[in-house]
Amino acid sequence: VRSSVCLADVPLLQDALKRTNARLVIVDPIQSYLGAEVDAHRANETRPVMDGLSRLAREHGCCILLVRHLSKAPTGRAIHRGLGSIDFTGAVRTEFLAGSSPHDPAQRALVQVKSNLGPFGPAVGYSIATDGTFRWTGESRLTASALLAPESNDEETGPLAEAKNLLLSVLSQGARPAEEVQAE
């Protein structure tokens, strides 16, 4: 008898969904529930788990929210920054990045970085008070690049510094079409 649940336990999860009629399943973080036999960095091992979760969501009319932490690598596009296989991103319909501005940690946002369902939605700001109270703060101007930008060690601030940091982040992997850079 195992003492923990893993995402490959589709019959166990299916039974739980039938009994509870849950409409939201949160897996936080996904790496903790893959099971010892699944290498999170191998698409051929993660895709069957993701396909099983997709079937469960469809059959039970529920949303499955997977939480995945970012890698320590300081460069790269947001959809390539999650720990494990890029197939986690490939398998989902939409992906969000939650984080705070490196220049103002109190400024936080949820930014959509992938959507197979339609156009991207606007970034939405949020705050977390010292007592842990969460509150949505409305539309945010933060972008995925801004959330992933390294903390600045210099005293340079303001719009020019923000533009410089954004360009450095966006172009860190090499040249990109001007339209993409302008969109970010």
Short mmCIF file of C-alpha atoms in Angstrom, two decimals:
data_model
loop_
_atom_site.label_atom_id
_atom_site.label_comp_id
_atom_site.label_asym_id
_atom_site.label_seq_id
_atom_site.Cartn_x
_atom_site.Cartn_y
_atom_site.Cartn_z
CA VAL A 1 0.00 0.00 0.00
CA ARG A 2 1.41 3.38 -1.07
CA SER A 3 1.13 6.30 1.30
CA SER A 4 1.04 8.90 -1.49
CA VAL A 5 -1.01 9.49 -4.59
CA CYS A 6 0.59 9.89 -8.01
CA LEU A 7 -1.03 11.25 -11.13
CA ALA A 8 -0.74 7.91 -12.90
CA ASP A 9 -3.36 6.57 -10.44
CA VAL A 10 -6.17 7.44 -12.84
CA PRO A 11 -8.69 4.98 -11.28
CA LEU A 12 -8.08 6.47 -7.81
CA LEU A 13 -8.45 10.02 -9.13
CA GLN A 14 -11.52 9.06 -11.15
CA ASP A 15 -13.14 7.58 -8.03
CA ALA A 16 -12.37 10.71 -6.02
CA LEU A 17 -13.92 12.92 -8.71
CA LYS A 18 -17.04 10.73 -8.85
CA ARG A 19 -17.46 10.84 -5.07
CA THR A 20 -16.82 14.56 -4.62
CA ASN A 21 -18.10 15.99 -7.91
CA ALA A 22 -15.12 18.38 -7.68
CA ARG A 23 -14.89 21.04 -10.37
CA LEU A 24 -11.32 22.08 -9.57
CA VAL A 25 -8.31 19.85 -8.94
CA ILE A 26 -5.07 21.57 -7.92
CA VAL A 27 -1.77 19.70 -8.17
CA ASP A 28 0.91 21.69 -6.33
CA PRO A 29 3.62 21.16 -7.47
CA ILE A 30 3.20 18.68 -10.29
CA GLN A 31 6.71 17.23 -9.76
CA SER A 32 5.64 15.92 -6.35
CA TYR A 33 2.87 13.80 -7.85
CA LEU A 34 4.44 12.29 -10.97
CA GLY A 35 5.66 9.20 -9.17
CA ALA A 36 9.16 7.78 -8.93
CA GLU A 37 8.90 6.01 -12.29
CA VAL A 38 8.24 9.22 -14.28
CA ASP A 39 11.16 11.44 -15.28
CA ALA A 40 9.77 15.00 -15.39
CA HIS A 41 12.32 15.91 -18.09
CA ARG A 42 11.24 13.24 -20.58
CA ALA A 43 8.23 13.99 -22.78
CA ASN A 44 7.62 10.30 -23.50
CA GLU A 45 7.13 9.76 -19.75
CA THR A 46 5.18 12.92 -18.89
CA ARG A 47 2.78 12.89 -21.87
CA PRO A 48 0.86 9.75 -20.76
CA VAL A 49 0.31 11.38 -17.34
CA MET A 50 -0.88 14.60 -18.97
CA ASP A 51 -3.16 12.67 -21.37
CA GLY A 52 -4.72 10.83 -18.41
CA LEU A 53 -5.40 14.12 -16.62
CA SER A 54 -6.90 15.58 -19.78
CA ARG A 55 -9.29 12.63 -20.08
CA LEU A 56 -10.29 13.01 -16.42
CA ALA A 57 -11.00 16.72 -16.87
CA ARG A 58 -13.09 16.08 -19.98
CA GLU A 59 -15.05 13.15 -18.47
CA HIS A 60 -15.80 14.96 -15.20
CA GLY A 61 -16.21 18.51 -16.49
CA CYS A 62 -13.55 19.85 -14.16
CA CYS A 63 -10.52 22.09 -14.37
CA ILE A 64 -7.15 20.66 -13.47
CA LEU A 65 -4.70 23.33 -12.33
CA LEU A 66 -1.08 22.21 -12.39
CA VAL A 67 1.50 24.26 -10.50
CA ARG A 68 5.03 24.07 -11.83
CA HIS A 69 8.00 25.99 -10.48
CA LEU A 70 10.52 27.83 -12.64
CA SER A 71 14.01 26.63 -13.37
CA LYS A 72 16.94 28.62 -12.01
CA ALA A 73 18.18 29.44 -15.54
CA PRO A 74 18.07 33.23 -15.84
CA THR A 75 17.33 33.37 -19.56
CA GLY A 76 14.75 32.16 -22.00
CA ARG A 77 11.14 32.72 -22.90
CA ALA A 78 8.52 32.19 -20.20
CA ILE A 79 7.15 28.99 -21.77
CA HIS A 80 10.64 27.45 -21.61
CA ARG A 81 11.34 28.38 -17.99
CA GLY A 82 9.24 25.76 -16.18
CA LEU A 83 10.95 22.83 -14.49
CA GLY A 84 10.80 19.58 -16.39
CA SER A 85 9.83 18.78 -19.94
CA ILE A 86 8.54 21.48 -22.30
CA ASP A 87 5.83 18.88 -22.97
CA PHE A 88 4.06 20.07 -19.81
CA THR A 89 3.49 23.32 -21.67
CA GLY A 90 2.73 21.48 -24.90
CA ALA A 91 0.01 19.39 -23.29
CA VAL A 92 -1.97 22.18 -21.63
CA ARG A 93 -4.48 24.51 -23.27
CA THR A 94 -3.35 27.60 -21.40
CA GLU A 95 -0.41 28.48 -19.20
CA PHE A 96 0.07 31.36 -16.78
CA LEU A 97 3.09 32.81 -15.04
CA ALA A 98 2.64 34.26 -11.56
CA GLY A 99 5.30 36.48 -10.12
CA SER A 100 6.44 39.87 -8.95
CA SER A 101 8.42 42.71 -10.43
CA PRO A 102 12.13 42.38 -9.62
CA HIS A 103 12.15 46.16 -9.03
CA ASP A 104 9.08 46.23 -6.77
CA PRO A 105 8.29 42.85 -5.15
CA ALA A 106 4.92 44.17 -3.93
CA GLN A 107 3.84 44.57 -7.57
CA ARG A 108 2.60 41.11 -8.61
CA ALA A 109 0.73 39.74 -11.61
CA LEU A 110 -0.69 36.66 -13.29
CA VAL A 111 0.35 36.74 -16.97
CA GLN A 112 -0.87 34.37 -19.69
CA VAL A 113 2.07 32.90 -21.63
CA LYS A 114 0.26 30.28 -23.75
CA SER A 115 -3.27 29.91 -25.09
CA ASN A 116 -4.77 27.33 -27.43
CA LEU A 117 -8.26 28.54 -26.55
CA GLY A 118 -8.27 32.07 -27.95
CA PRO A 119 -6.48 35.40 -27.67
CA PHE A 120 -4.32 36.11 -24.65
CA GLY A 121 -6.05 37.85 -21.78
CA PRO A 122 -4.63 40.90 -20.04
CA ALA A 123 -2.26 40.47 -17.12
CA VAL A 124 -4.07 40.66 -13.79
CA GLY A 125 -2.44 42.16 -10.74
CA TYR A 126 -2.72 40.81 -7.22
CA SER A 127 -1.45 41.52 -3.76
CA ILE A 128 -0.67 39.39 -0.74
CA ALA A 129 -0.83 41.25 2.57
CA THR A 130 1.53 40.49 5.43
CA ASP A 131 -1.25 38.47 7.08
CA GLY A 132 -1.50 36.29 3.93
CA THR A 133 -4.68 37.89 2.57
CA PHE A 134 -4.88 37.59 -1.22
CA ARG A 135 -6.58 40.31 -3.30
CA TRP A 136 -6.96 40.90 -7.05
CA THR A 137 -5.90 44.46 -7.95
CA GLY A 138 -7.13 44.70 -11.56
CA GLU A 139 -5.34 44.79 -14.89
CA SER A 140 -1.57 44.99 -14.70
CA ARG A 141 1.05 46.33 -17.09
CA LEU A 142 3.55 43.67 -15.98
CA THR A 143 4.66 41.25 -18.70
CA ALA A 144 6.19 37.79 -18.55
CA SER A 145 9.55 39.31 -19.51
CA ALA A 146 9.30 41.81 -16.68
CA LEU A 147 8.45 39.07 -14.16
CA LEU A 148 11.42 37.00 -15.34
CA ALA A 149 13.90 39.89 -15.50
CA PRO A 150 16.82 39.62 -13.11
CA GLU A 151 16.87 41.87 -10.08
CA SER A 152 18.73 45.07 -10.74
CA ASN A 153 21.76 45.71 -8.54
CA ASP A 154 22.25 49.25 -9.73
CA GLU A 155 20.32 52.34 -8.75
CA GLU A 156 19.01 52.89 -12.29
CA THR A 157 15.19 53.10 -12.22
CA GLY A 158 12.37 54.57 -14.24
CA PRO A 159 10.99 54.00 -17.74
CA LEU A 160 14.39 54.01 -19.47
CA ALA A 161 15.80 51.37 -17.11
CA GLU A 162 12.61 49.32 -17.47
CA ALA A 163 12.88 49.46 -21.28
CA LYS A 164 16.57 48.50 -21.11
CA ASN A 165 15.85 45.51 -18.83
CA LEU A 166 12.96 44.37 -21.04
CA LEU A 167 15.14 44.51 -24.17
CA LEU A 168 17.97 42.66 -22.44
CA SER A 169 15.57 39.95 -21.32
CA VAL A 170 13.71 39.65 -24.63
CA LEU A 171 16.92 39.51 -26.67
CA SER A 172 18.90 37.29 -24.28
CA GLN A 173 18.53 34.27 -26.58
CA GLY A 174 19.55 36.21 -29.71
CA ALA A 175 17.92 38.23 -32.45
CA ARG A 176 14.13 38.18 -32.81
CA PRO A 177 11.74 39.87 -35.26
CA ALA A 178 10.98 43.48 -34.31
CA GLU A 179 7.22 42.75 -34.24
CA GLU A 180 7.70 40.14 -31.50
CA VAL A 181 9.89 42.47 -29.45
CA GLN A 182 7.40 45.32 -29.80
CA ALA A 183 4.53 43.02 -28.79
CA GLU A 184 6.34 42.04 -25.59
#
